[in-house]
mmCIF file of C-alpha atoms in Angstrom:
data_model
loop_
_atom_site.group_PDB
_atom_site.id
_atom_site.type_symbol
_atom_site.label_atom_id
_atom_site.label_comp_id
_atom_site.label_asym_id
_atom_site.label_seq_id
_atom_site.Cartn_x
_atom_site.Cartn_y
_atom_site.Cartn_z
ATOM 1 C CA UNK S 17 0.000 0.000 0.000
ATOM 2 C CA UNK S 18 1.661 3.119 -1.125
ATOM 3 C CA UNK S 19 0.678 6.420 0.386
ATOM 4 C CA UNK S 20 1.590 9.532 -1.458
ATOM 5 C CA UNK S 21 2.434 12.354 0.892
ATOM 6 C CA UNK S 22 2.856 15.702 -0.699
ATOM 7 C CA UNK S 23 5.230 18.136 0.899
ATOM 8 C CA UNK S 24 3.590 20.866 2.928
ATOM 9 C CA UNK S 25 3.903 24.328 1.611
ATOM 10 C CA UNK S 26 3.967 27.143 4.076
ATOM 11 C CA UNK S 27 2.897 30.647 3.592
ATOM 12 C CA UNK S 28 4.582 31.890 0.518
ATOM 13 C CA UNK S 29 5.870 35.409 0.314
ATOM 14 C CA UNK S 30 4.197 35.848 -3.027
ATOM 15 C CA UNK S 31 0.786 35.186 -1.511
ATOM 16 C CA UNK S 32 -0.801 38.446 -0.472
ATOM 17 C CA UNK S 33 -3.911 38.459 1.653
ATOM 18 C CA UNK S 34 -6.062 41.499 1.189
ATOM 19 C CA UNK S 35 -8.986 42.466 3.305
ATOM 20 C CA UNK S 36 -12.362 42.226 1.632
ATOM 21 C CA UNK S 37 -13.636 44.962 3.905
ATOM 22 C CA UNK S 38 -13.635 48.472 2.477
ATOM 23 C CA UNK S 39 -11.668 51.020 4.441
ATOM 24 C CA UNK S 40 -13.906 53.313 6.416
ATOM 25 C CA UNK S 41 -13.235 57.021 6.131
ATOM 26 C CA UNK S 42 -12.523 58.664 9.461
ATOM 27 C CA UNK S 43 -14.856 61.513 10.310
ATOM 28 C CA UNK S 44 -15.600 63.851 13.157
ATOM 29 C CA UNK S 45 -18.671 62.356 14.817
ATOM 30 C CA UNK S 46 -19.720 65.706 16.316
ATOM 31 C CA UNK S 47 -18.900 69.394 15.879
ATOM 32 C CA UNK S 48 -15.274 69.721 16.976
ATOM 33 C CA UNK S 49 -13.084 72.705 17.798
ATOM 34 C CA UNK S 50 -9.514 72.448 16.538
ATOM 35 C CA UNK S 51 -7.109 74.671 18.452
ATOM 36 C CA UNK S 52 -3.419 75.408 18.466
ATOM 37 C CA UNK S 53 -0.717 78.015 18.104
ATOM 38 C CA UNK S 54 1.066 79.570 15.154
ATOM 39 C CA UNK S 55 4.785 80.227 15.517
ATOM 40 C CA UNK S 56 8.047 80.247 13.620
ATOM 41 C CA UNK S 57 11.714 80.462 14.528
ATOM 42 C CA UNK S 58 11.139 81.379 18.180
ATOM 43 C CA UNK S 59 8.599 84.047 17.275
ATOM 44 C CA UNK S 60 4.883 84.039 17.900
ATOM 45 C CA UNK S 61 2.812 84.898 14.839
ATOM 46 C CA UNK S 62 -0.164 87.075 15.753
ATOM 47 C CA UNK S 63 -1.546 88.242 12.396
ATOM 48 C CA UNK S 64 -2.861 86.203 9.512
ATOM 49 C CA UNK S 65 -5.515 83.566 8.951
ATOM 50 C CA UNK S 66 -5.896 79.833 9.478
ATOM 51 C CA UNK S 67 -8.216 77.834 7.241
ATOM 52 C CA UNK S 68 -9.267 74.198 7.340
ATOM 53 C CA UNK S 69 -9.925 72.171 4.199
ATOM 54 C CA UNK S 70 -11.425 68.687 4.116
ATOM 55 C CA UNK S 71 -10.318 65.568 2.235
ATOM 56 C CA UNK S 72 -11.895 66.945 -0.960
ATOM 57 C CA UNK S 73 -10.132 70.318 -0.672
ATOM 58 C CA UNK S 74 -13.285 72.176 0.352
ATOM 59 C CA UNK S 75 -12.954 74.826 3.064
ATOM 60 C CA UNK S 76 -14.769 73.705 6.226
ATOM 61 C CA UNK S 77 -13.696 76.484 8.583
ATOM 62 C CA UNK S 78 -11.435 79.478 9.040
ATOM 63 C CA UNK S 79 -10.382 82.087 11.555
ATOM 64 C CA UNK S 80 -8.270 85.219 11.787
ATOM 65 C CA UNK S 81 -5.441 85.631 14.272
ATOM 66 C CA UNK S 82 -6.169 88.730 16.287
ATOM 67 C CA UNK S 83 -3.149 89.900 18.319
ATOM 68 C CA UNK S 84 -2.668 86.345 19.568
ATOM 69 C CA UNK S 85 -0.869 83.339 18.167
ATOM 70 C CA UNK S 86 -3.702 81.032 19.255
ATOM 71 C CA UNK S 87 -6.428 79.912 16.876
ATOM 72 C CA UNK S 88 -9.705 78.007 17.171
ATOM 73 C CA UNK S 89 -11.686 76.612 14.232
ATOM 74 C CA UNK S 90 -15.036 74.846 14.503
ATOM 75 C CA UNK S 91 -15.240 71.762 12.269
ATOM 76 C CA UNK S 92 -18.747 70.474 11.422
ATOM 77 C CA UNK S 93 -19.826 66.955 12.387
ATOM 78 C CA UNK S 94 -19.375 64.450 9.572
ATOM 79 C CA UNK S 95 -16.313 66.162 8.097
ATOM 80 C CA UNK S 96 -13.999 63.515 6.605
ATOM 81 C CA UNK S 97 -10.332 63.369 7.453
ATOM 82 C CA UNK S 98 -7.713 64.318 6.588
ATOM 83 C CA UNK S 99 -8.172 67.995 7.291
ATOM 84 C CA UNK S 100 -5.395 70.325 6.245
ATOM 85 C CA UNK S 101 -4.836 73.415 8.376
ATOM 86 C CA UNK S 102 -3.103 76.226 6.499
ATOM 87 C CA UNK S 103 -1.800 79.484 7.952
ATOM 88 C CA UNK S 104 -1.560 82.423 5.559
ATOM 89 C CA UNK S 105 0.302 85.493 6.815
ATOM 90 C CA UNK S 106 -1.443 88.853 6.992
ATOM 91 C CA UNK S 107 -0.081 91.940 5.244
ATOM 92 C CA UNK S 108 1.573 93.166 8.469
ATOM 93 C CA UNK S 109 2.879 89.759 9.550
ATOM 94 C CA UNK S 110 6.667 89.691 9.964
ATOM 95 C CA UNK S 111 6.632 86.015 8.918
ATOM 96 C CA UNK S 112 5.752 85.726 5.229
ATOM 97 C CA UNK S 113 5.606 81.937 4.689
ATOM 98 C CA UNK S 114 2.528 79.702 4.726
ATOM 99 C CA UNK S 115 2.457 76.993 7.387
ATOM 100 C CA UNK S 116 0.627 73.651 7.295
ATOM 101 C CA UNK S 117 -0.474 70.884 9.645
ATOM 102 C CA UNK S 118 -2.536 67.790 8.799
ATOM 103 C CA UNK S 119 -5.313 66.368 10.975
ATOM 104 C CA UNK S 120 -5.646 62.598 10.543
ATOM 105 C CA UNK S 121 -6.938 61.408 13.931
ATOM 106 C CA UNK S 122 -10.461 62.493 14.928
ATOM 107 C CA UNK S 123 -9.890 62.435 18.700
ATOM 108 C CA UNK S 124 -6.860 64.783 18.656
ATOM 109 C CA UNK S 125 -7.911 68.419 18.612
ATOM 110 C CA UNK S 126 -4.724 70.454 19.209
ATOM 111 C CA UNK S 127 -2.541 71.138 16.187
ATOM 112 C CA UNK S 128 0.222 73.725 16.125
ATOM 113 C CA UNK S 129 1.347 75.318 12.878
ATOM 114 C CA UNK S 130 5.070 75.953 12.509
ATOM 115 C CA UNK S 131 7.902 75.174 10.082
ATOM 116 C CA UNK S 132 8.372 71.737 11.662
ATOM 117 C CA UNK S 133 4.712 70.683 11.233
ATOM 118 C CA UNK S 134 4.876 72.049 7.687
ATOM 119 C CA UNK S 135 7.930 69.907 6.851
ATOM 120 C CA UNK S 136 6.223 66.815 8.287
ATOM 121 C CA UNK S 137 3.008 67.466 6.346
ATOM 122 C CA UNK S 138 4.947 68.005 3.113
ATOM 123 C CA UNK S 139 6.925 64.780 3.670
ATOM 124 C CA UNK S 140 3.713 62.802 4.378
ATOM 125 C CA UNK S 141 2.109 64.197 1.234
ATOM 126 C CA UNK S 142 5.154 63.130 -0.798
ATOM 127 C CA UNK S 143 4.872 59.627 0.698
ATOM 128 C CA UNK S 144 1.399 59.258 -0.789
ATOM 129 C CA UNK S 145 -0.903 61.467 1.235
ATOM 130 C CA UNK S 146 -2.017 62.544 4.666
ATOM 131 C CA UNK S 147 -2.527 59.198 6.392
ATOM 132 C CA UNK S 148 -1.682 58.280 9.964
ATOM 133 C CA UNK S 149 1.040 55.939 8.727
ATOM 134 C CA UNK S 150 2.624 58.543 6.443
ATOM 135 C CA UNK S 151 2.477 61.187 9.180
ATOM 136 C CA UNK S 152 4.260 58.822 11.589
ATOM 137 C CA UNK S 153 6.996 58.010 9.082
ATOM 138 C CA UNK S 154 7.407 61.692 8.256
ATOM 139 C CA UNK S 155 7.544 62.701 11.937
ATOM 140 C CA UNK S 156 10.011 59.986 12.899
ATOM 141 C CA UNK S 157 12.299 60.757 9.976
ATOM 142 C CA UNK S 158 12.213 64.484 10.759
ATOM 143 C CA UNK S 159 12.935 64.348 14.473
ATOM 144 C CA UNK S 160 16.475 64.930 15.654
ATOM 145 C CA UNK S 161 16.725 63.948 19.280
ATOM 146 C CA UNK S 162 19.749 64.142 21.502
ATOM 147 C CA UNK S 163 21.025 60.735 22.607
ATOM 148 C CA UNK S 164 19.804 61.330 26.174
ATOM 149 C CA UNK S 165 16.227 61.292 24.849
ATOM 150 C CA UNK S 166 16.634 57.884 23.223
ATOM 151 C CA UNK S 167 16.510 54.487 24.856
ATOM 152 C CA UNK S 168 18.258 51.295 23.809
ATOM 153 C CA UNK S 169 14.927 50.168 22.386
ATOM 154 C CA UNK S 170 14.371 53.287 20.326
ATOM 155 C CA UNK S 171 12.636 56.574 21.018
ATOM 156 C CA UNK S 172 11.535 57.878 24.367
ATOM 157 C CA UNK S 173 8.298 59.762 24.011
ATOM 158 C CA UNK S 174 5.614 59.799 21.396
ATOM 159 C CA UNK S 175 6.257 61.224 17.917
ATOM 160 C CA UNK S 176 2.515 61.441 17.221
ATOM 161 C CA UNK S 177 1.737 64.514 19.340
ATOM 162 C CA UNK S 178 0.670 66.867 16.596
ATOM 163 C CA UNK S 179 3.186 65.065 14.376
ATOM 164 C CA UNK S 180 5.750 67.551 15.417
ATOM 165 C CA UNK S 181 6.079 67.547 19.158
ATOM 166 C CA UNK S 182 7.339 65.210 21.808
ATOM 167 C CA UNK S 183 5.653 64.906 25.156
#
């Protein structure tokens, strides 16, 4: 009696398993206030405007800075992420560059706008868009930490705070 035993084949690298579930767009479930500060090169920026655009590029909110570097923008419930926050300097602003930050997580509501957040957002966009994964890669590749802030296992802290700040 001969028994033919075929060799077992394990998971092959060429076999890709894809989810049959569609990805669900992240949205704000309720009206949400986004807040933060606008600054550059150790200077507070107190004149200009901050606008928020949704995933389709439509403006969903805006505000003017009024002798303060703090902003607050109300985002309507149901707005899909990512949201791009863009600072545009006013005519009397000493800082003349636009600044950007990308909102990709609906439960984080504080986003600063500065040259560092702008560099991270631009890097994430070049990696394929404003996704949580791209923002993490962009933040981690942009951060220069002194050795005393690193551990043998990697980073100490969380690179996700506003994708531009450690806490």
